Structure formats: C-alpha cells, structure tokens
Amino acid sequence: MAAAAAAGGAAPEQEPEPEPPRRGPAEDEEEEEEEEAVVEAEAVEAEAELSAELSARRSAEARRLVLSPRRLSGPLPAGLSQWFPALEVLDVSGTGLAVLGEELLALPRLHTLLAKNNRLGGPGSLPKGLGQAPPGRSLRVLNLSGNRFAEVPPALLGLRGLQSLSLGGNRLHGIPPDIQELRSLEFLYLGGNFITSIPPELANLPSLSYLVLCDNKIQSIPPQLAQLHSLRSLSLHNNLLTYLPREILNLVHLEELSLRGNPLVVRFVRDLTYNPPSLQELAGRTVKTRNVPYAPSDLPENLVRYLSLASNCPNPKCGGVYFDSCVRQIKFVDFCGKYRLPLMHYLCSPECSSPCSSASQSSTSQSESDSEDEASVAARRMQKVLLG
C-alpha cells in the first residue's frame, strides 16, 4: 500500500524552514546606541578638523566667515572670537549645528548671523544672555530658517537693534505678543510654519516693511495690522483665510499683497448675527452721536475709558458708532479691476447693511456704485495683488 501511494504521486511533506531568531528590545537599543556613538564620533572629528582649519585661517582683519557644510553638533569652536576678533558676518548654514554656544557672545562686532538649515531648536540652542551680550546690541540680521524651533526663542526678543529676522520652515505654532519689543524690525519672515493666529501686538512694529506669513494655518487677520504704516509687502498665500478686514485699505504704502491658495469666499456673504446693544452701549452711542459734553471728572474712570473705545460705522449715510454690539458684513471690493477681495465691515446695526435702504434707487445699483468707489481707492493703494 505504501508503494502504491508513492506511485500515485503523493509529495512527501517538507519540514518548515526555521524562523530567524527574533531581536529583542535590548539588542535594538544596543544597535541604536552604536549608531549614535558613530554619529557623535564623526561630529567630534569634524569639529576637531574645523578648529584646526579655523586656527590656520585666523585673521585679525577678517570681517566675514562662511563655514562649509559639514556634520557638526556644536557649539562653535572655543577660539573663534580670538581667531577672528573683527568678525561682522558669520554664516554657519547647513553645518548641522544643534547648539551655537557661548563663543557667540564674544563677537562684539557681529551684525549678521546666518544659521539656517541646521538642527537648532532644542533647549540651550541659543546662548543665555544673548540680548545683554555685545552681539545683542550689534546684531541686525538673523536667519534661523529651516531649523526645529517650536516657538520663537525668548532670547531673540531682547535683540532691540534687530532689523531682519527669518524663522521660516520651523515648527512654530504661534507668534508671541512680545514680538513688539523688536522695535527696529523691518523684515519678518515666518513662512512655512504651523501658525494659526496673528497677535495684534505685531502692529506695534513701526518700521516693519516686509511681513511674510505664507504657508501657515492662519484663519483671520487682526484689523490692527492696518497700523503698520510702513508695510510695503504682505505675503499671506497658502493659509486658511476667508476674508480680510476692511482696515487693510489703510495700508497706504502697501505695494504687494499675496493671497493665492486661500479659501477666500467667492460670493457675496452677509453674517447678520446680531446681539442687541446693552443699556450701557445705547447710552454711550447717544453720548457720542449727539456730542453730549462731559469732562473726565464727571464720570467714573471705567466709563471714560469705555467711551474712548467707540468705533465709527463705515456706512457713510449712518454717522453712528458702536462699542461691543455690531453686525459683521463681508463685502467684495475690486482690486486693480481684475480681482475681487472680500473685506470685513463692522456696522452699528442691521439697518446699515443696506447703505441705500433710504434712497429711492435700488440697493443693487447703490451697492455697485459703492463697490466702484472703493475699487478706485483700492487700485491706487494696491499696485500688486497676487491671487494665483
């Protein structure tokens, strides 16, 4: 019978191949440690080579130093300030630095530091006391783009003479209100991060001319940005904007406004969600619209302050004011005769949402007329609008 079964072609059973031995957690950890040790050894060797190279290139008159890309970890070589005492421009981009170190504080003439595309961003990446050290007073240009910062380093907020700051391509989720301390700032690049909102304090930078906030997750623009009277270029493309504040028309020097890649609404939208004004607001509106005279000594301090916060209704036929209760209305305005931008209006009451409600002509024709008037203003003030 066995011979007959074999003759019938039954294949003999094959024994399964033995599984390779599984690696345990201890072995994986050991391999990772070995790899880290190799990387660290390479970094130490590269830093030793760099120190020897810089020592050989030492110059008491050199004002610019560019380190070629290499695999470093930091900090900067300890003798750098002695080898290059007159250094004004230092470029350590692409060197892999994770720490700049205390040596940076010993460069009294340094006005430009380029440290992009490195591994900066962890604790101690920037030396303590940077704002109080000599470079804190001399630095004018600082580029830290392409690093790993999750927040704007507090040490940077003490650089009162800084004119250009680049932190693009990091991991920022917000802008600190204390950014307003950088009063000399003219150029601010924060593109390519995860920023969701803009603090109103950003409007307190009197010299800011170029503001780049593209490729973030920003949903709205605070109307206070209209106070940036020196602003010439505003890059907001690839965000989550659905409208712009009406006040943006007050940026009289703005030459470039980049908005492509935003979900800007494509039709006329009105939001008539309206909370009736309180008795205090009704009284305040009466005082302001009827010019009721009063002296600060006549009212409690909090009411005097409240009355100073009145905002004028933008409807030219109204002449009213509002405080906390207003109607939001999105109105499209033609820019340069080619694009239509949604601007946010804040009106004192629902009746003001139709500017021609008391006129004999139709609301449609009046609305078109208003749009044309605003378009002419916008065309003069916005020379370049990029929507796509």
Coordinates of C-alpha atoms in Angstrom, one line a residue:
M1 CA 0.0 0.0 0.0
A2 CA 2.8 2.4 0.8
A3 CA 4.4 1.7 -2.5
A4 CA 1.2 2.3 -4.3
A5 CA 0.7 5.6 -2.6
A6 CA 4.2 6.7 -3.6
A7 CA 3.5 5.6 -7.2
G8 CA 0.3 7.7 -7.1
G9 CA 2.5 10.9 -6.9
A10 CA 1.8 12.0 -3.4
A11 CA 4.5 14.5 -2.5
P12 CA 6.4 13.9 0.7
E13 CA 5.8 16.6 3.4
Q14 CA 8.6 19.2 3.7
E15 CA 9.7 20.4 7.0
P16 CA 9.1 24.2 7.5
E17 CA 12.2 26.4 7.4
P18 CA 13.3 27.6 10.8
E19 CA 12.5 31.2 11.5
P20 CA 15.4 33.6 12.0
P21 CA 16.0 34.4 15.6
R22 CA 14.0 37.5 16.7
R23 CA 15.8 40.5 18.0
G24 CA 15.0 41.6 21.5
P25 CA 14.5 45.2 22.7
A26 CA 17.9 45.1 24.3
E27 CA 19.5 44.3 21.0
D28 CA 17.6 47.1 19.2
E29 CA 18.6 49.6 21.9
E30 CA 22.2 48.4 21.6
E31 CA 22.3 49.0 17.9
E32 CA 20.8 52.5 18.3
E33 CA 23.4 53.3 20.8
E34 CA 26.1 52.1 18.5
E35 CA 24.8 54.3 15.7
E36 CA 24.6 57.3 18.0
A37 CA 28.1 56.7 19.1
V38 CA 29.3 56.6 15.5
V39 CA 27.5 59.9 14.6
E40 CA 28.9 61.5 17.7
A41 CA 32.4 60.3 16.9
E42 CA 32.1 61.7 13.4
A43 CA 30.8 65.1 14.8
V44 CA 33.7 65.3 17.3
E45 CA 36.2 64.5 14.5
A46 CA 34.6 67.1 12.2
E47 CA 34.7 69.7 15.0
A48 CA 38.4 69.0 15.6
E49 CA 39.1 69.4 11.9
L50 CA 37.1 72.7 11.9
S51 CA 39.0 74.1 14.9
A52 CA 42.3 73.2 13.2
E53 CA 41.2 74.8 9.9
L54 CA 40.0 78.0 11.6
S55 CA 43.1 78.3 13.7
A56 CA 45.1 78.1 10.5
R57 CA 42.9 80.7 8.8
R58 CA 43.0 83.1 11.7
S59 CA 42.9 86.8 10.8
A60 CA 42.6 89.9 12.9
E61 CA 41.1 91.8 10.0
A62 CA 38.6 89.3 8.5
R63 CA 35.1 90.5 8.7
R64 CA 33.2 87.6 7.0
L65 CA 33.4 83.9 7.7
V66 CA 31.5 81.2 5.9
L67 CA 31.7 77.6 7.2
S68 CA 31.3 75.0 4.5
P69 CA 28.6 72.4 5.1
R70 CA 29.7 69.6 7.3
R71 CA 28.4 67.3 10.1
L72 CA 28.7 69.2 13.3
S73 CA 26.7 69.2 16.5
G74 CA 28.1 72.3 18.2
P75 CA 28.9 74.5 19.9
L76 CA 31.0 76.9 17.9
P77 CA 34.8 76.4 18.3
A78 CA 36.1 77.9 21.5
G79 CA 38.8 80.1 19.9
L80 CA 36.6 81.6 17.2
S81 CA 36.5 85.1 18.8
Q82 CA 40.2 85.2 19.3
W83 CA 41.0 84.0 15.7
F84 CA 38.5 86.4 14.1
P85 CA 38.1 89.4 16.5
A86 CA 36.7 91.7 13.8
L87 CA 34.1 89.3 12.5
E88 CA 30.9 91.0 11.3
V89 CA 29.2 88.3 9.2
L90 CA 29.1 84.7 10.3
D91 CA 27.4 82.0 8.1
V92 CA 27.1 78.6 9.7
S93 CA 24.2 77.4 7.5
G94 CA 24.0 73.7 6.7
T95 CA 26.6 72.7 9.2
G96 CA 24.2 70.6 11.4
L97 CA 24.7 72.7 14.5
A98 CA 22.3 71.9 17.3
V99 CA 23.9 74.4 19.7
L100 CA 25.6 77.8 19.0
G101 CA 27.3 78.1 22.3
E102 CA 28.8 80.8 24.5
E103 CA 31.5 81.7 22.0
L104 CA 28.9 83.6 20.0
L105 CA 28.7 86.1 22.9
A106 CA 32.3 87.1 22.4
L107 CA 31.9 88.5 18.9
P108 CA 31.3 92.2 19.7
R109 CA 31.1 93.4 16.0
L110 CA 28.8 90.7 14.7
H111 CA 25.9 92.2 12.8
T112 CA 24.8 89.3 10.6
L113 CA 24.3 85.7 11.7
L114 CA 23.1 83.1 9.2
A115 CA 22.4 79.7 10.8
K116 CA 19.7 78.3 8.5
N117 CA 19.1 74.6 7.7
N118 CA 20.6 73.2 10.9
R119 CA 19.3 71.3 14.0
L120 CA 18.8 74.3 16.3
G121 CA 15.6 74.4 18.4
G122 CA 16.2 72.3 21.5
P123 CA 17.0 73.6 25.0
G124 CA 20.1 75.7 25.0
S125 CA 20.3 76.1 21.3
L126 CA 20.9 79.8 21.8
P127 CA 23.3 81.0 24.5
K128 CA 21.9 82.6 27.6
G129 CA 22.2 86.3 28.0
L130 CA 22.3 86.9 24.2
G131 CA 20.3 90.1 24.5
Q132 CA 22.6 91.6 27.1
A133 CA 25.9 90.5 25.4
P134 CA 27.7 92.6 22.8
P135 CA 26.1 90.8 19.8
G136 CA 22.7 91.5 21.3
R137 CA 23.4 95.2 20.6
S138 CA 25.2 94.8 17.3
L139 CA 23.1 92.1 15.5
R140 CA 21.0 93.5 12.6
V141 CA 20.3 90.4 10.5
L142 CA 19.4 86.9 12.0
N143 CA 18.4 84.0 9.8
L144 CA 17.3 80.8 11.7
S145 CA 15.1 79.3 8.9
G146 CA 15.0 75.6 8.4
N147 CA 15.6 74.6 12.0
R148 CA 13.5 72.9 14.7
F149 CA 12.2 75.8 16.8
A150 CA 8.7 75.1 18.2
E151 CA 8.4 78.7 19.5
V152 CA 10.1 82.0 18.9
P153 CA 13.1 81.8 21.3
P154 CA 12.7 84.3 24.2
A155 CA 16.4 85.2 23.8
L156 CA 15.6 86.8 20.5
L157 CA 13.1 89.2 21.9
G158 CA 15.9 91.1 23.6
L159 CA 17.7 91.9 20.3
R160 CA 16.4 95.5 20.2
G161 CA 18.6 96.5 17.2
L162 CA 17.5 93.6 15.0
Q163 CA 16.2 94.7 11.6
S164 CA 15.7 91.3 9.8
L165 CA 14.5 88.1 11.4
S166 CA 13.9 84.9 9.5
L167 CA 12.3 81.8 11.2
G168 CA 10.7 80.2 8.2
G169 CA 10.4 76.4 7.9
N170 CA 10.5 75.7 11.6
R171 CA 7.8 74.2 13.8
L172 CA 6.3 77.4 15.2
H173 CA 2.6 77.3 16.3
G174 CA 2.3 80.9 17.3
I175 CA 3.8 84.4 17.5
P176 CA 4.5 85.8 21.0
P177 CA 2.9 89.2 21.8
D178 CA 6.4 90.2 23.0
I179 CA 7.4 90.3 19.3
Q180 CA 6.5 94.0 19.7
E181 CA 9.8 94.5 21.6
L182 CA 11.7 94.3 18.4
R183 CA 11.0 97.9 17.6
S184 CA 13.7 98.2 14.9
L185 CA 12.4 95.2 12.8
E186 CA 11.9 95.9 9.1
F187 CA 11.8 92.4 7.7
L188 CA 10.0 89.4 9.4
Y189 CA 9.8 86.0 7.7
L190 CA 7.7 83.4 9.4
G191 CA 6.5 81.4 6.4
G192 CA 6.3 77.6 6.4
N193 CA 5.3 77.0 10.0
F194 CA 2.1 76.0 11.8
I195 CA 0.9 79.4 13.0
T196 CA -2.8 79.7 13.4
S197 CA -3.3 83.3 14.5
I198 CA -1.6 86.7 14.5
P199 CA -1.3 88.7 17.7
P200 CA -2.5 92.3 17.5
E201 CA 0.8 93.4 19.1
L202 CA 2.5 92.7 15.8
A203 CA 1.1 96.0 14.7
N204 CA 3.4 97.8 17.2
L205 CA 6.4 97.5 14.9
P206 CA 6.7 100.9 13.4
S207 CA 9.4 100.1 10.9
L208 CA 8.1 96.8 9.6
S209 CA 8.1 96.9 5.8
Y210 CA 8.1 93.2 4.7
L211 CA 5.9 90.6 6.5
V212 CA 5.9 87.1 5.3
L213 CA 3.3 84.7 6.9
C214 CA 2.7 82.4 3.9
D215 CA 2.3 78.6 4.2
N216 CA 0.8 78.6 7.7
K217 CA -2.7 77.9 9.1
I218 CA -3.9 81.4 9.7
Q219 CA -7.6 81.9 9.5
S220 CA -8.0 85.7 10.1
I221 CA -6.1 88.9 10.1
P222 CA -6.4 91.3 13.0
P223 CA -7.6 94.7 11.9
Q224 CA -4.8 96.2 14.0
L225 CA -2.3 95.4 11.2
A226 CA -3.6 98.5 9.4
Q227 CA -1.4 100.4 11.9
L228 CA 1.7 99.1 10.1
H229 CA 2.0 102.3 8.1
S230 CA 5.5 101.3 6.8
L231 CA 4.3 98.0 5.4
R232 CA 5.1 97.5 1.7
S233 CA 4.8 93.8 1.2
L234 CA 2.4 91.3 2.9
S235 CA 2.6 87.6 2.0
L236 CA -0.4 85.6 3.2
H237 CA -0.6 82.9 0.4
N238 CA -1.4 79.3 1.3
N239 CA -3.3 79.9 4.6
L240 CA -6.9 79.5 5.6
L241 CA -8.2 83.0 5.1
T242 CA -11.9 83.5 4.1
Y243 CA -11.9 87.3 4.3
L244 CA -9.8 90.3 5.0
P245 CA -10.5 93.2 7.4
R246 CA -11.7 96.4 5.8
E247 CA -9.0 98.2 7.6
I248 CA -6.4 96.7 5.2
L249 CA -7.3 99.6 2.8
N250 CA -5.5 101.9 5.3
L251 CA -2.1 100.4 4.4
V252 CA -1.3 103.3 2.2
H253 CA 2.3 102.1 1.3
L254 CA 1.4 98.5 0.6
E255 CA 2.6 97.5 -2.9
E256 CA 2.3 93.8 -2.8
L257 CA -0.4 91.6 -1.2
S258 CA -0.1 87.8 -1.9
L259 CA -3.3 85.9 -1.2
R260 CA -3.2 82.9 -3.5
G261 CA -4.1 79.5 -2.1
N262 CA -6.6 80.8 0.5
P263 CA -10.3 79.7 0.6
L264 CA -11.4 83.3 0.1
V265 CA -15.2 83.2 -0.3
V266 CA -16.3 83.5 -3.9
R267 CA -19.7 85.2 -3.5
F268 CA -21.2 88.0 -1.5
V269 CA -21.9 86.8 2.0
R270 CA -23.6 88.5 4.9
D271 CA -23.4 87.5 8.5
L272 CA -26.3 89.2 10.3
T273 CA -25.8 87.5 13.7
Y274 CA -26.6 90.4 15.9
N275 CA -26.7 90.8 19.7
P276 CA -28.8 93.9 20.6
P277 CA -26.7 96.6 22.4
S278 CA -26.8 96.8 26.2
L279 CA -28.2 99.8 28.0
Q280 CA -24.6 101.0 28.6
E281 CA -23.9 100.8 24.9
L282 CA -27.1 102.6 24.0
A283 CA -26.2 105.4 26.4
G284 CA -22.6 105.5 25.0
R285 CA -23.9 105.7 21.5
T286 CA -26.2 108.6 22.4
V287 CA -23.3 110.5 24.1
K288 CA -21.0 110.1 21.1
T289 CA -23.5 110.7 18.3
R290 CA -25.1 113.7 19.9
N291 CA -21.8 115.1 21.1
V292 CA -23.0 115.3 24.7
P293 CA -20.3 117.3 26.5
Y294 CA -18.6 115.7 29.5
A295 CA -15.4 116.0 31.4
P296 CA -13.3 113.1 32.8
S297 CA -14.1 114.3 36.2
D298 CA -17.9 113.9 35.5
L299 CA -17.8 110.1 35.0
P300 CA -16.1 107.1 36.6
E301 CA -12.8 106.2 35.0
N302 CA -14.1 102.9 33.5
L303 CA -16.9 104.8 31.7
V304 CA -14.5 107.4 30.4
R305 CA -12.3 104.6 29.0
Y306 CA -15.4 102.9 27.6
L307 CA -16.4 106.0 25.7
S308 CA -12.9 106.3 24.2
L309 CA -13.4 102.8 22.5
A310 CA -16.2 103.9 20.2
S311 CA -15.8 102.8 16.6
N312 CA -17.4 104.7 13.7
C313 CA -19.9 102.9 11.5
P314 CA -18.4 102.7 7.9
N315 CA -21.8 103.4 6.3
P316 CA -21.4 107.0 5.0
K317 CA -25.2 107.6 5.4
C318 CA -25.2 106.5 9.1
G319 CA -22.8 108.5 11.1
G320 CA -23.4 106.3 14.1
V321 CA -20.9 104.5 16.4
Y322 CA -20.7 101.1 18.1
F323 CA -18.8 99.6 21.0
D324 CA -19.4 95.8 21.5
S325 CA -22.5 95.2 19.5
C326 CA -22.1 95.2 15.8
V327 CA -23.1 93.5 12.6
R328 CA -20.4 91.8 10.5
Q329 CA -20.7 92.1 6.8
I330 CA -18.4 90.7 4.1
K331 CA -18.3 93.0 1.1
F332 CA -16.4 92.4 -2.1
V333 CA -14.1 95.1 -3.5
D334 CA -12.5 95.2 -6.9
F335 CA -8.7 95.4 -6.9
C336 CA -6.9 96.7 -10.0
G337 CA -10.0 95.9 -12.0
K338 CA -9.1 92.2 -12.0
Y339 CA -9.6 90.6 -8.6
R340 CA -12.4 90.8 -6.1
L341 CA -11.4 90.6 -2.4
P342 CA -13.7 90.0 0.5
L343 CA -13.3 92.8 3.1
M344 CA -14.9 92.6 6.5
H345 CA -17.2 95.5 7.5
Y346 CA -18.4 96.2 11.1
L347 CA -21.7 98.0 11.1
C348 CA -23.6 99.5 14.0
S349 CA -26.9 97.8 13.2
P350 CA -28.6 95.5 10.7
E351 CA -30.2 98.5 9.0
C352 CA -26.8 99.7 7.9
S353 CA -26.2 96.5 6.0
S354 CA -28.1 98.1 3.1
P355 CA -26.5 101.5 2.5
C356 CA -29.2 102.7 0.2
S357 CA -32.2 101.5 2.2
S358 CA -33.5 105.1 2.5
A359 CA -32.6 106.0 -1.1
S360 CA -35.0 105.9 -4.0
Q361 CA -32.7 103.9 -6.2
S362 CA -32.3 100.1 -5.9
S363 CA -30.0 98.5 -3.4
T364 CA -28.2 96.7 -6.3
S365 CA -27.2 99.8 -8.2
Q366 CA -26.1 101.6 -5.0
S367 CA -24.1 98.6 -3.9
E368 CA -22.4 98.6 -7.3
S369 CA -21.7 102.3 -7.0
D370 CA -20.1 101.8 -3.6
S371 CA -18.0 98.9 -4.9
E372 CA -16.7 101.1 -7.8
D373 CA -15.8 103.9 -5.3
E374 CA -13.9 101.5 -3.1
A375 CA -12.3 99.9 -6.1
S376 CA -10.8 103.2 -7.3
V377 CA -9.4 103.7 -3.8
A378 CA -8.0 100.2 -3.7
A379 CA -6.5 100.4 -7.2
R380 CA -4.5 103.4 -6.1
R381 CA -3.3 101.8 -2.9
M382 CA -2.6 98.2 -4.1
Q383 CA -0.3 98.1 -7.1
K384 CA 0.1 94.3 -7.0
V385 CA -2.3 91.7 -5.7
L386 CA -1.3 88.1 -6.2
L387 CA -4.2 85.6 -6.2
G388 CA -2.9 82.9 -8.4

